[in-house]
Coordinates of C-alpha atoms and ligand atoms in Angstrom, one line a residue:
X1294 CA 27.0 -13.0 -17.6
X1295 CA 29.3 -12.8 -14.4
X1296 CA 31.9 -14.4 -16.6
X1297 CA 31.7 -12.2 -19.3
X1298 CA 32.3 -9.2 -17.1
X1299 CA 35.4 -10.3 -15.7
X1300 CA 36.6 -11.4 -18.9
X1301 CA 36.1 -8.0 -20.5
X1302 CA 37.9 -6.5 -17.9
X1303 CA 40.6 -8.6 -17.8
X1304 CA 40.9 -8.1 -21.5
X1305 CA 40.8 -4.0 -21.6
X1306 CA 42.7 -4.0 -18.5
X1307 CA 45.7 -5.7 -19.1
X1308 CA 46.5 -3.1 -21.6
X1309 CA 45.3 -0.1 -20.3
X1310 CA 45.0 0.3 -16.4
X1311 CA 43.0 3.4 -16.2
X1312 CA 40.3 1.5 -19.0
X1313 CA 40.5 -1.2 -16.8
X1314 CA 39.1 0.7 -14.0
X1315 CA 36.4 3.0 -15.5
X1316 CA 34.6 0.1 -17.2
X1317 CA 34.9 -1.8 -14.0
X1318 CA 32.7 1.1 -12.5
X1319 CA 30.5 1.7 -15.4
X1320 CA 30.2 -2.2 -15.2
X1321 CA 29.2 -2.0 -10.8
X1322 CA 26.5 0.7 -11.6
X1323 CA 25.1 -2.0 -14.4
X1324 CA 25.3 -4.8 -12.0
X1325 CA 24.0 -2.8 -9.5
X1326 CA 21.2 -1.9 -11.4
X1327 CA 20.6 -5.5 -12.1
X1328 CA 20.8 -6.4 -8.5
X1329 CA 17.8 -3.5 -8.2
X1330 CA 15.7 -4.7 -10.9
X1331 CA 16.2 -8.3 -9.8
X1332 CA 15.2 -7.2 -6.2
X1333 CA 11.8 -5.4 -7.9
X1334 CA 11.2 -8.7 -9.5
X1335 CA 11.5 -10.7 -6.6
X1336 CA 8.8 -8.2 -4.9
X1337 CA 6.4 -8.8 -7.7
X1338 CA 6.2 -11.9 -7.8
X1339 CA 6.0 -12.6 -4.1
X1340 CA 3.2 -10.0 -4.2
X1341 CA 1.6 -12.0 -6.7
X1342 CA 1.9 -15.5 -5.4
X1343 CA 0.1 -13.7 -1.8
X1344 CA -2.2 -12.2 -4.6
X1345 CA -3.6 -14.9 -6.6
X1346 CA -3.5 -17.3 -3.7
X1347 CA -4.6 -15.5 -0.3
X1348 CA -5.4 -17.7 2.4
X1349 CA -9.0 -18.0 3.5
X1350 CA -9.5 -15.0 5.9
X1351 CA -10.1 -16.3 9.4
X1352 CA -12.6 -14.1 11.0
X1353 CA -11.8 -12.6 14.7
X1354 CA -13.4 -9.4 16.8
X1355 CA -10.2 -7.6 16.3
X1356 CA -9.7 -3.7 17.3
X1357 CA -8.4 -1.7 14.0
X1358 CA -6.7 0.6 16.2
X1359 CA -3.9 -1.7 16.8
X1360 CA -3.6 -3.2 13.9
X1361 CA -3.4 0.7 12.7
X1362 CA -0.5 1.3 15.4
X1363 CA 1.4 -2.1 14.6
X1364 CA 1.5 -0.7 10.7
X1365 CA 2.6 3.0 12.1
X1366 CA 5.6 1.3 13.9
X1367 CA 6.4 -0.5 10.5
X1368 CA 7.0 3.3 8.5
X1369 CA 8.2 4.9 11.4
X1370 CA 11.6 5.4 9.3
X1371 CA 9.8 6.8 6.2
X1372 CA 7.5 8.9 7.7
X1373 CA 10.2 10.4 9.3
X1374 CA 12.6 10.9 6.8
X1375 CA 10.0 12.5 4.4
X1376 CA 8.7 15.2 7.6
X1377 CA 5.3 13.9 8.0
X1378 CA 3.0 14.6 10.9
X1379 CA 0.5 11.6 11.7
X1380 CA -2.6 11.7 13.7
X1381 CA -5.3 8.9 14.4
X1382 CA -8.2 8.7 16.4
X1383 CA -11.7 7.4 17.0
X1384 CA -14.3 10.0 16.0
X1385 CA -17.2 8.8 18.5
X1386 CA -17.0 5.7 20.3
X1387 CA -15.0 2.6 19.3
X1388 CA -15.6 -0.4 18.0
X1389 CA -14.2 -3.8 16.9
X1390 CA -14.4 -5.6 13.4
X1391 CA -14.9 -8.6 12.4
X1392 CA -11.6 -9.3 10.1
X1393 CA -8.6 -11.9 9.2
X1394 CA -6.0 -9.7 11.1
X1395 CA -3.1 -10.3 9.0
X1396 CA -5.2 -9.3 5.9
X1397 CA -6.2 -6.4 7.4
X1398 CA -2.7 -5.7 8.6
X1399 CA -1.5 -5.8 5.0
X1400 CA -3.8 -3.5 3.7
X1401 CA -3.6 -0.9 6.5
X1402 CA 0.2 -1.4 5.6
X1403 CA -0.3 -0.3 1.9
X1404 CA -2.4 2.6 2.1
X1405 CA 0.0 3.7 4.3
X1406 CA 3.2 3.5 2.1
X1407 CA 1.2 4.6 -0.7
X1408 CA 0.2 7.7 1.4
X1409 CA 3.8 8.5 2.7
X1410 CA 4.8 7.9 -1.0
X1411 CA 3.0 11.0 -2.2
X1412 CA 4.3 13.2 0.4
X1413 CA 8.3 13.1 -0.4
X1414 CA 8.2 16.7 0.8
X1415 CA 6.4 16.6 4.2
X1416 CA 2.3 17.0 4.6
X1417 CA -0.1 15.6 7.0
X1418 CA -1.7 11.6 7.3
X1419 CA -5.0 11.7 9.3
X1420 CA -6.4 8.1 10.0
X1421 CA -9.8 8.5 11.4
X1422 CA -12.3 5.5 12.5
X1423 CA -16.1 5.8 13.0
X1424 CA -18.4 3.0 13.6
X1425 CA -21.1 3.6 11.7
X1426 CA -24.8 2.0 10.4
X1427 CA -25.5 1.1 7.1
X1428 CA -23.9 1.6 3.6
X1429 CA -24.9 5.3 2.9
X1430 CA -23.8 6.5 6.9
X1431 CA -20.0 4.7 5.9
X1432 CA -20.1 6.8 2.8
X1433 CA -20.8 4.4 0.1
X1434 CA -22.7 6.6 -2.0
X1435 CA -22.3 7.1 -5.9
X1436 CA -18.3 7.2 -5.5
X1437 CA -17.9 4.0 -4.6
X1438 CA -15.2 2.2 -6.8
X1439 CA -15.3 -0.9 -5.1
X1440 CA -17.4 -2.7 -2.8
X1441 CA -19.0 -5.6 -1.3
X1442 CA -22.8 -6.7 -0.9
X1443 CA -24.3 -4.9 2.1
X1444 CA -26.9 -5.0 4.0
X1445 CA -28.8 -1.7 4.6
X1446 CA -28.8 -2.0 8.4
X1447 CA -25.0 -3.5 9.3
X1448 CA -22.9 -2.0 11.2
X1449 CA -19.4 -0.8 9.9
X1450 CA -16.1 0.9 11.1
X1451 CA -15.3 3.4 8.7
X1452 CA -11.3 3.9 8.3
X1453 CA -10.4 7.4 6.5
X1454 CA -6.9 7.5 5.3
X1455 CA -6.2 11.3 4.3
X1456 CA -3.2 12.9 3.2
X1457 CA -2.1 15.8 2.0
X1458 CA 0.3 14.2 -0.8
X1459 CA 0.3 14.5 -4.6
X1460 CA -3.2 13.3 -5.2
X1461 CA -4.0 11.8 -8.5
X1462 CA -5.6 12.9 -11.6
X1463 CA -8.9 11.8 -12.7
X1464 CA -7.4 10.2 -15.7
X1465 CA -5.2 7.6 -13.2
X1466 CA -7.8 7.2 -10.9
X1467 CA -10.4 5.0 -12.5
X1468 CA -7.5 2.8 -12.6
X1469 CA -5.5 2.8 -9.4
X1470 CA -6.7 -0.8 -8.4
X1471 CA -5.6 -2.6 -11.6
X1472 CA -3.2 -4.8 -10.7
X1473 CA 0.1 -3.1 -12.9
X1474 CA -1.0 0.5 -12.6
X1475 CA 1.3 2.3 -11.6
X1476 CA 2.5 6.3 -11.8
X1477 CA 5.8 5.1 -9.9
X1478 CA 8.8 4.0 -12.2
X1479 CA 9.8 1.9 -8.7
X1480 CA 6.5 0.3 -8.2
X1481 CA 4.7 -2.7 -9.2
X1482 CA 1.1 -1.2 -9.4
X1483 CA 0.1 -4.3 -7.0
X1484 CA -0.5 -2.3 -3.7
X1485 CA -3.6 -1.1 -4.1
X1486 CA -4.9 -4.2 -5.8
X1487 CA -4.2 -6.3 -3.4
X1488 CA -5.9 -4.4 -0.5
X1489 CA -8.8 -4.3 -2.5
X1490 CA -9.2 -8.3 -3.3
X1491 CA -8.6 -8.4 0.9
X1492 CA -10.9 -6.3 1.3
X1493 CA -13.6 -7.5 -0.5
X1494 CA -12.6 -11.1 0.8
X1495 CA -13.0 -9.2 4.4
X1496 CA -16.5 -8.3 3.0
X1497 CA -15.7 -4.4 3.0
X1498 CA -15.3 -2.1 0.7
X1499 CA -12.5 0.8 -0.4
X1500 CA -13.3 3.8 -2.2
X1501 CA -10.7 6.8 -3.0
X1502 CA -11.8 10.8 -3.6
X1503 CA -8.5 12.6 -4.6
X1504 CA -7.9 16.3 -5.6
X1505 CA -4.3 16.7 -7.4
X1506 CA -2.2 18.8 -6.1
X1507 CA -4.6 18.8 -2.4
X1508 CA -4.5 15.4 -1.6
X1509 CA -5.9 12.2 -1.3
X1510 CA -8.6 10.2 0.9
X1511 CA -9.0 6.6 0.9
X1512 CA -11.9 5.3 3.1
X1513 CA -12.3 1.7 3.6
X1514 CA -15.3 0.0 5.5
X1515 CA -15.3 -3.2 7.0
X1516 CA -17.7 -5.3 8.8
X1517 CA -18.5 -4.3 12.9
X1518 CA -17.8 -7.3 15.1
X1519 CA -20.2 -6.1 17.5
X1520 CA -22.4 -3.2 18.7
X1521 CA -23.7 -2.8 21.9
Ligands
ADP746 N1 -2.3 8.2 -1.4 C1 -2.0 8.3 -2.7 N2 -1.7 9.5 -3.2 C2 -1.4 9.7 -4.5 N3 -1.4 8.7 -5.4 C3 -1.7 7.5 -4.9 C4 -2.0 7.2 -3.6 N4 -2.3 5.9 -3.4 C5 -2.2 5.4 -4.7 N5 -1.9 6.3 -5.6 C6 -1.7 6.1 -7.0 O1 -2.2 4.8 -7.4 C7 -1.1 4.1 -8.0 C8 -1.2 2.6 -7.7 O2 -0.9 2.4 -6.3 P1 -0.4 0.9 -5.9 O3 -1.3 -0.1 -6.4 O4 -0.2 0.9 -4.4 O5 1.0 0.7 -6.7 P2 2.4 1.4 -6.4 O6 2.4 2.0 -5.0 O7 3.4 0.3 -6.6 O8 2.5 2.5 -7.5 C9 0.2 4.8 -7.6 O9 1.2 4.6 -8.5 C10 -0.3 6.2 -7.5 O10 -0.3 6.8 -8.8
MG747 MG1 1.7 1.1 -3.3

């Protein structure tokens, strides 16, 4: 394809100069474009590689509010540029789970692009943990999407991702964690997909309550390391 370019200007261009140099820029933006869609490709499929071959999860007490912080460092730049004001905090006192840290790492990382992504003009991300007993306390009521197999008396640490972005419309959101769904011409519809299968593999669960327009709240639940 490379060759063909070059040829075609070579052709137009030895007879006409100012041809020459307008197809020559029509032809950047096209490879350009190419270079884009090949980069988008790329992502994909290294998503899906990580997606239909996770490594076994290993287990350690681990404190979600610093694999919370380590993600916030990671979108710094976009939270930024888009005006958004974060907060986090424990609600009551905290507590560690009992997760694959990388895992959990990832899918901190994706609710929180997804959430930045629906605020392109500013708004407000509020992470709030709770530890909390048993699968109606963590909110796993008749709204749950997604979810594991409980036991009535665990303990949990509730995570509650709420923005005030974009929200999504109750025709879109039965199917935000199909792999491919996506509302975004530049994504691949694998973010949220994937931090379901790792959460479920972290034996937690995820469930999303969004109003359009208002905003969105993702609350995922994973397994208390300990509880004194
Ligand atoms: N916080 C959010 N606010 C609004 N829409 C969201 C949010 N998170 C996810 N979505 C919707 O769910 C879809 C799927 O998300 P995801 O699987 O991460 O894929 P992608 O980000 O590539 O579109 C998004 O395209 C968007 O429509
Ligand atoms: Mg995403």
């Amino acid at each position: 394809m490379h060759r063909t370019l070059i040829e075609k200007n070579f052709c137009l261009g030895s007879k006409e100069s100012h041809f020459k140099i307008t197809i020559a820029e029509r032809e950047m933006i096209l490879i350009g474009g190419i270079i884009d869609e090949i980069d988008r490709l790329n992502k994909i499929v290294t998503k899906l590689l990580h997606f239909s071959r996770p490594s076994p999860p290993v287990f350690k007490p681990e404190d979600p509010m610093l694999i919370l912080e380590k993600m916030l460092d990671l979108t710094t730049e976009k939270v930024r540029a888009n005006g958004i004001e974060v907060k986090y905090a424990w609600s009551g006192r905290p507590c560690r789970t009992m997760v694959d840290r990388e895992q959990i790492q990832q899918v901190f990382l994706n609710l929180l692009l997804n959430a930045v992504k629906a605020m392109p003009r500013g708004g407000r991300l509020d992470v709030e943990m709770r530890r909390t007993r048993g699968i109606f306390e963590a909110g796993l009521g008749p709204s749950l999407i997604s979810g594991g197999d409980f036991d009535f008396q665990d303990w949990f640490v509730r995570v509650r991702f709420r923005d005030t972005g974009c929200g999504i419309g109750s025709e879109a959101l039965p199917k935000v964690f199909d792999p491919f769904f996506t509302t975004d011409p530049r994504g691949t519809g694998l973010g949220l997909s994937i931090a379901h299968k790792l959460i479920e593999e972290n034996k937690g669960a995820v469930y999303i309550e969004s109003t359009p327009v208002k905003g969105t709240d993702v609350i995922v639940v994973l397994p208390a390391a300990e509880v004194s």
